[in-house]
Amino acid sequence: MRPPPGPEERRGSRAPPEAGAMSGSPPSPPSGLYHERQRLELCALHALNNVLQRPCFTRQAADDICKRLAPDARLNPHRSLLGTGNYDVNVIMAALQGLGLAAVWWDKRRALERLALGEILGFILNVPSNISLGFVALPLRRQHWLAVRQHRGTYYNLDSKLPSPVPIGGEEELRAFLRDFLAQGLCEVFLVVPRAVEESGAWLSPE
């Protein structure tokens, strides 16, 4: 059994992407684990595909959702004005709804022990992230989407800025990972669940 990861490993997505490459060639992802790498401002698109574990959504599909959400807007409020991505949570929610899934916002006032992990497909997090220009880290931060998903009994951080998936561990380590991010204050956690689970509230264990 793999020992629980240390704090720096659990917080792997907070480091700039080049930090992971300093140790040499990144390890190959576990067999069968899908992981999209960051392009432009498409982190929401990557987070969707990584949590679904397949290339389900394209940039065109995300742009079509934006147009559907704001059909009469000259400047679409759900994506970057430059057309490079930066999709908001409404696009993520609409994309999942089209697949019979839902994104449930996690109220950080609740104890993470109440997560009914057996009912949850995965997680999409919105977190502060450093901005880099090539290999130069800028003194700026912006919000970034990343996915977490279980694979063969281990939860993985599937942040598209990482060179490869980072193992988090089991259920206890996952809760510690989420707790670390929520402590930053600007982080939001969304549970990806089937629509029936959302409607029944089965994603939340009784107190």
CSV table of N, CA and C in Angstrom, one decimal, residues 105-188:
chain,number,residue,atom,x,y,z
A,105,TRP,N,-22.6,22.5,-5.3
A,105,TRP,CA,-21.7,23.3,-4.5
A,105,TRP,C,-21.6,22.8,-3.1
A,106,TRP,N,-20.3,22.7,-2.6
A,106,TRP,CA,-20.1,22.2,-1.2
A,106,TRP,C,-20.0,23.4,-0.3
A,107,ASP,N,-20.9,23.4,0.7
A,107,ASP,CA,-20.9,24.5,1.7
A,107,ASP,C,-19.8,24.2,2.7
A,108,LYS,N,-18.8,25.0,2.7
A,108,LYS,CA,-17.5,24.8,3.5
A,108,LYS,C,-17.8,24.9,5.0
A,109,ARG,N,-19.0,25.3,5.4
A,109,ARG,CA,-19.3,25.2,6.8
A,109,ARG,C,-19.6,23.8,7.3
A,110,ARG,N,-19.9,22.9,6.4
A,110,ARG,CA,-20.1,21.5,6.7
A,110,ARG,C,-18.8,20.8,7.0
A,111,ALA,N,-18.9,19.8,7.8
A,111,ALA,CA,-17.7,18.9,8.0
A,111,ALA,C,-17.5,18.0,6.8
A,112,LEU,N,-16.3,17.9,6.3
A,112,LEU,CA,-16.0,17.1,5.2
A,112,LEU,C,-16.2,15.6,5.4
A,113,GLU,N,-16.3,15.2,6.7
A,113,GLU,CA,-16.6,13.8,7.0
A,113,GLU,C,-18.1,13.5,6.6
A,114,ARG,N,-18.9,14.4,6.3
A,114,ARG,CA,-20.2,14.2,5.8
A,114,ARG,C,-20.3,13.9,4.3
A,115,LEU,N,-19.2,14.0,3.6
A,115,LEU,CA,-19.3,13.6,2.2
A,115,LEU,C,-19.5,12.1,2.1
A,116,ALA,N,-20.6,11.8,1.3
A,116,ALA,CA,-20.9,10.4,1.0
A,116,ALA,C,-20.1,10.0,-0.2
A,117,LEU,N,-18.8,9.7,0.0
A,117,LEU,CA,-17.9,9.5,-1.2
A,117,LEU,C,-18.3,8.4,-2.2
A,118,GLY,N,-19.1,7.4,-1.7
A,118,GLY,CA,-19.5,6.4,-2.6
A,118,GLY,C,-20.5,6.8,-3.6
A,119,GLU,N,-21.2,8.0,-3.4
A,119,GLU,CA,-22.2,8.5,-4.3
A,119,GLU,C,-21.6,9.6,-5.2
A,120,ILE,N,-20.4,9.9,-5.0
A,120,ILE,CA,-19.8,11.1,-5.8
A,120,ILE,C,-18.8,10.6,-6.8
A,121,LEU,N,-19.1,11.0,-8.1
A,121,LEU,CA,-18.3,10.6,-9.2
A,121,LEU,C,-16.9,11.2,-9.1
A,122,GLY,N,-16.8,12.5,-8.8
A,122,GLY,CA,-15.5,13.2,-8.7
A,122,GLY,C,-15.7,14.6,-8.2
A,123,PHE,N,-14.7,15.4,-8.2
A,123,PHE,CA,-14.8,16.8,-7.7
A,123,PHE,C,-14.2,17.7,-8.7
A,124,ILE,N,-14.7,18.9,-8.8
A,124,ILE,CA,-14.1,20.0,-9.6
A,124,ILE,C,-13.9,21.2,-8.6
A,125,LEU,N,-12.7,21.7,-8.6
A,125,LEU,CA,-12.4,22.7,-7.6
A,125,LEU,C,-12.0,24.0,-8.4
A,126,ASN,N,-12.4,25.1,-7.8
A,126,ASN,CA,-12.0,26.4,-8.4
A,126,ASN,C,-11.1,27.1,-7.3
A,127,VAL,N,-9.8,27.2,-7.7
A,127,VAL,CA,-8.8,27.6,-6.8
A,127,VAL,C,-7.9,28.7,-7.3
A,128,PRO,N,-7.3,29.5,-6.4
A,128,PRO,CA,-6.3,30.5,-6.8
A,128,PRO,C,-5.1,29.8,-7.4
A,129,SER,N,-4.5,30.4,-8.5
A,129,SER,CA,-3.4,29.8,-9.1
A,129,SER,C,-2.4,30.8,-9.6
A,130,ASN,N,-1.1,30.5,-9.5
A,130,ASN,CA,-0.1,31.5,-10.0
A,130,ASN,C,-0.2,31.6,-11.6
A,131,ILE,N,0.1,32.7,-12.1
A,131,ILE,CA,0.2,33.0,-13.5
A,131,ILE,C,1.7,33.0,-14.0
A,132,SER,N,2.0,32.2,-15.0
A,132,SER,CA,3.3,32.1,-15.5
A,132,SER,C,3.4,32.6,-17.0
A,133,LEU,N,4.5,33.2,-17.3
A,133,LEU,CA,4.7,33.6,-18.7
A,133,LEU,C,6.0,32.8,-19.2
A,134,GLY,N,5.7,31.7,-19.8
A,134,GLY,CA,6.8,30.8,-20.1
A,134,GLY,C,7.3,30.2,-18.9
A,135,PHE,N,8.6,30.3,-18.6
A,135,PHE,CA,9.1,29.8,-17.3
A,135,PHE,C,9.2,30.8,-16.2
A,136,VAL,N,8.6,32.0,-16.5
A,136,VAL,CA,8.7,33.1,-15.5
A,136,VAL,C,7.4,33.2,-14.7
A,137,ALA,N,7.4,33.0,-13.4
A,137,ALA,CA,6.2,33.1,-12.6
A,137,ALA,C,5.9,34.6,-12.3
A,138,LEU,N,4.7,35.1,-12.6
A,138,LEU,CA,4.4,36.5,-12.4
A,138,LEU,C,3.8,36.6,-11.0
A,139,PRO,N,3.9,37.8,-10.4
A,139,PRO,CA,3.3,38.1,-9.1
A,139,PRO,C,1.8,38.3,-9.2
A,140,LEU,N,1.1,37.4,-9.9
A,140,LEU,CA,-0.3,37.6,-10.1
A,140,LEU,C,-1.0,36.2,-9.8
A,141,ARG,N,-2.2,36.2,-9.4
A,141,ARG,CA,-3.0,35.0,-9.2
A,141,ARG,C,-4.3,35.2,-9.9
A,142,ARG,N,-4.9,34.1,-10.4
A,142,ARG,CA,-6.3,34.1,-10.9
A,142,ARG,C,-6.9,32.8,-10.6
A,143,GLN,N,-8.2,32.7,-10.7
A,143,GLN,CA,-8.9,31.5,-10.4
A,143,GLN,C,-8.7,30.4,-11.5
A,144,HIS,N,-8.6,29.2,-11.1
A,144,HIS,CA,-8.3,28.1,-11.9
A,144,HIS,C,-9.1,26.9,-11.6
A,145,TRP,N,-9.6,26.1,-12.6
A,145,TRP,CA,-10.4,24.9,-12.4
A,145,TRP,C,-9.5,23.7,-12.4
A,146,LEU,N,-9.8,22.7,-11.5
A,146,LEU,CA,-9.0,21.4,-11.6
A,146,LEU,C,-10.0,20.3,-11.1
A,147,ALA,N,-9.6,19.1,-11.5
A,147,ALA,CA,-10.5,17.9,-11.2
A,147,ALA,C,-9.8,17.0,-10.3
A,148,VAL,N,-10.6,16.3,-9.5
A,148,VAL,CA,-10.1,15.2,-8.6
A,148,VAL,C,-11.0,14.0,-8.9
A,149,ARG,N,-10.4,12.8,-9.1
A,149,ARG,CA,-11.2,11.6,-9.4
A,149,ARG,C,-10.5,10.4,-8.8
A,150,GLN,N,-11.3,9.4,-8.4
A,150,GLN,CA,-10.8,8.2,-7.9
A,150,GLN,C,-10.5,7.2,-9.0
A,151,HIS,N,-9.4,6.5,-8.9
A,151,HIS,CA,-9.0,5.5,-9.9
A,151,HIS,C,-8.4,4.3,-9.2
A,152,ARG,N,-9.0,3.2,-9.3
A,152,ARG,CA,-8.6,1.9,-8.7
A,152,ARG,C,-8.3,2.1,-7.2
A,153,GLY,N,-9.2,2.8,-6.5
A,153,GLY,CA,-9.1,2.9,-5.0
A,153,GLY,C,-8.3,4.1,-4.5
A,154,THR,N,-7.6,4.8,-5.4
A,154,THR,CA,-6.8,6.0,-5.1
A,154,THR,C,-7.4,7.3,-5.7
A,155,TYR,N,-7.4,8.3,-4.9
A,155,TYR,CA,-7.9,9.6,-5.5
A,155,TYR,C,-6.6,10.3,-6.1
A,156,TYR,N,-6.9,11.0,-7.2
A,156,TYR,CA,-5.8,11.7,-7.9
A,156,TYR,C,-6.1,13.1,-8.2
A,157,ASN,N,-5.1,14.0,-8.0
A,157,ASN,CA,-5.2,15.4,-8.4
A,157,ASN,C,-5.0,15.4,-9.9
A,158,LEU,N,-6.0,15.8,-10.7
A,158,LEU,CA,-5.9,15.8,-12.2
A,158,LEU,C,-5.8,17.2,-12.7
A,159,ASP,N,-5.2,18.1,-12.0
A,159,ASP,CA,-5.0,19.5,-12.4
A,159,ASP,C,-4.2,19.5,-13.7
A,160,SER,N,-4.8,20.2,-14.7
A,160,SER,CA,-4.2,20.3,-16.0
A,160,SER,C,-2.9,21.0,-16.1
A,161,LYS,N,-2.5,21.7,-15.0
A,161,LYS,CA,-1.2,22.4,-15.0
A,161,LYS,C,-0.1,21.4,-14.5
A,162,LEU,N,-0.5,20.3,-14.0
A,162,LEU,CA,0.5,19.3,-13.5
A,162,LEU,C,1.0,18.5,-14.7
A,163,PRO,N,2.3,18.1,-14.7
A,163,PRO,CA,2.8,17.3,-15.8
A,163,PRO,C,2.2,15.9,-15.9
A,164,SER,N,1.7,15.4,-14.8
A,164,SER,CA,1.0,14.1,-14.7
A,164,SER,C,0.2,14.1,-13.5
A,165,PRO,N,-0.8,13.2,-13.4
A,165,PRO,CA,-1.6,13.1,-12.2
A,165,PRO,C,-0.8,12.9,-10.9
A,166,VAL,N,-1.3,13.5,-9.9
A,166,VAL,CA,-0.6,13.4,-8.6
A,166,VAL,C,-1.5,12.6,-7.6
A,167,PRO,N,-1.1,11.4,-7.1
A,167,PRO,CA,-1.9,10.6,-6.2
A,167,PRO,C,-2.1,11.4,-4.9
A,168,ILE,N,-3.3,11.4,-4.4
A,168,ILE,CA,-3.7,12.0,-3.2
A,168,ILE,C,-3.7,10.9,-2.1
A,169,GLY,N,-4.4,9.8,-2.4
A,169,GLY,CA,-4.5,8.7,-1.4
A,169,GLY,C,-5.9,8.2,-1.3
A,170,GLY,N,-6.2,7.7,-0.1
A,170,GLY,CA,-7.6,7.2,0.1
A,170,GLY,C,-8.5,8.3,0.6
A,171,GLU,N,-9.6,7.9,1.3
A,171,GLU,CA,-10.7,8.8,1.7
A,171,GLU,C,-10.2,9.8,2.7
A,172,GLU,N,-9.4,9.4,3.7
A,172,GLU,CA,-8.9,10.3,4.7
A,172,GLU,C,-8.0,11.3,4.1
A,173,GLU,N,-7.1,10.9,3.2
A,173,GLU,CA,-6.2,11.8,2.5
A,173,GLU,C,-6.9,12.8,1.6
A,174,LEU,N,-8.0,12.3,1.0
A,174,LEU,CA,-8.8,13.2,0.1
A,174,LEU,C,-9.4,14.3,0.9
A,175,ARG,N,-10.0,14.0,2.1
A,175,ARG,CA,-10.6,15.0,2.9
A,175,ARG,C,-9.6,16.0,3.4
A,176,ALA,N,-8.4,15.6,3.7
A,176,ALA,CA,-7.3,16.5,4.1
A,176,ALA,C,-6.9,17.4,2.9
A,177,PHE,N,-6.9,16.8,1.7
A,177,PHE,CA,-6.6,17.6,0.5
A,177,PHE,C,-7.6,18.7,0.3
A,178,LEU,N,-8.9,18.3,0.4
A,178,LEU,CA,-9.9,19.3,0.2
A,178,LEU,C,-9.9,20.4,1.4
A,179,ARG,N,-9.6,19.9,2.6
A,179,ARG,CA,-9.5,20.8,3.7
A,179,ARG,C,-8.4,21.9,3.5
A,180,ASP,N,-7.3,21.4,3.0
A,180,ASP,CA,-6.2,22.3,2.7
A,180,ASP,C,-6.6,23.4,1.7
A,181,PHE,N,-7.3,23.1,0.7
A,181,PHE,CA,-7.7,24.0,-0.3
A,181,PHE,C,-8.8,25.0,0.2
A,182,LEU,N,-9.7,24.4,0.9
A,182,LEU,CA,-10.8,25.3,1.5
A,182,LEU,C,-10.3,26.3,2.5
A,183,ALA,N,-9.2,25.9,3.1
A,183,ALA,CA,-8.6,26.9,4.1
A,183,ALA,C,-8.0,28.1,3.5
A,184,GLN,N,-7.8,28.1,2.1
A,184,GLN,CA,-7.3,29.2,1.4
A,184,GLN,C,-8.3,30.4,1.3
A,185,GLY,N,-9.6,30.0,1.5
A,185,GLY,CA,-10.6,31.1,1.5
A,185,GLY,C,-11.2,31.4,0.2
A,186,LEU,N,-10.4,31.3,-0.9
A,186,LEU,CA,-10.9,31.7,-2.3
A,186,LEU,C,-11.2,30.4,-3.1
A,187,CYS,N,-11.3,29.3,-2.4
A,187,CYS,CA,-11.5,28.0,-3.1
A,187,CYS,C,-13.0,27.6,-3.0
A,188,GLU,N,-13.5,27.1,-4.1
A,188,GLU,CA,-14.8,26.5,-4.1
A,188,GLU,C,-14.7,25.0,-4.5
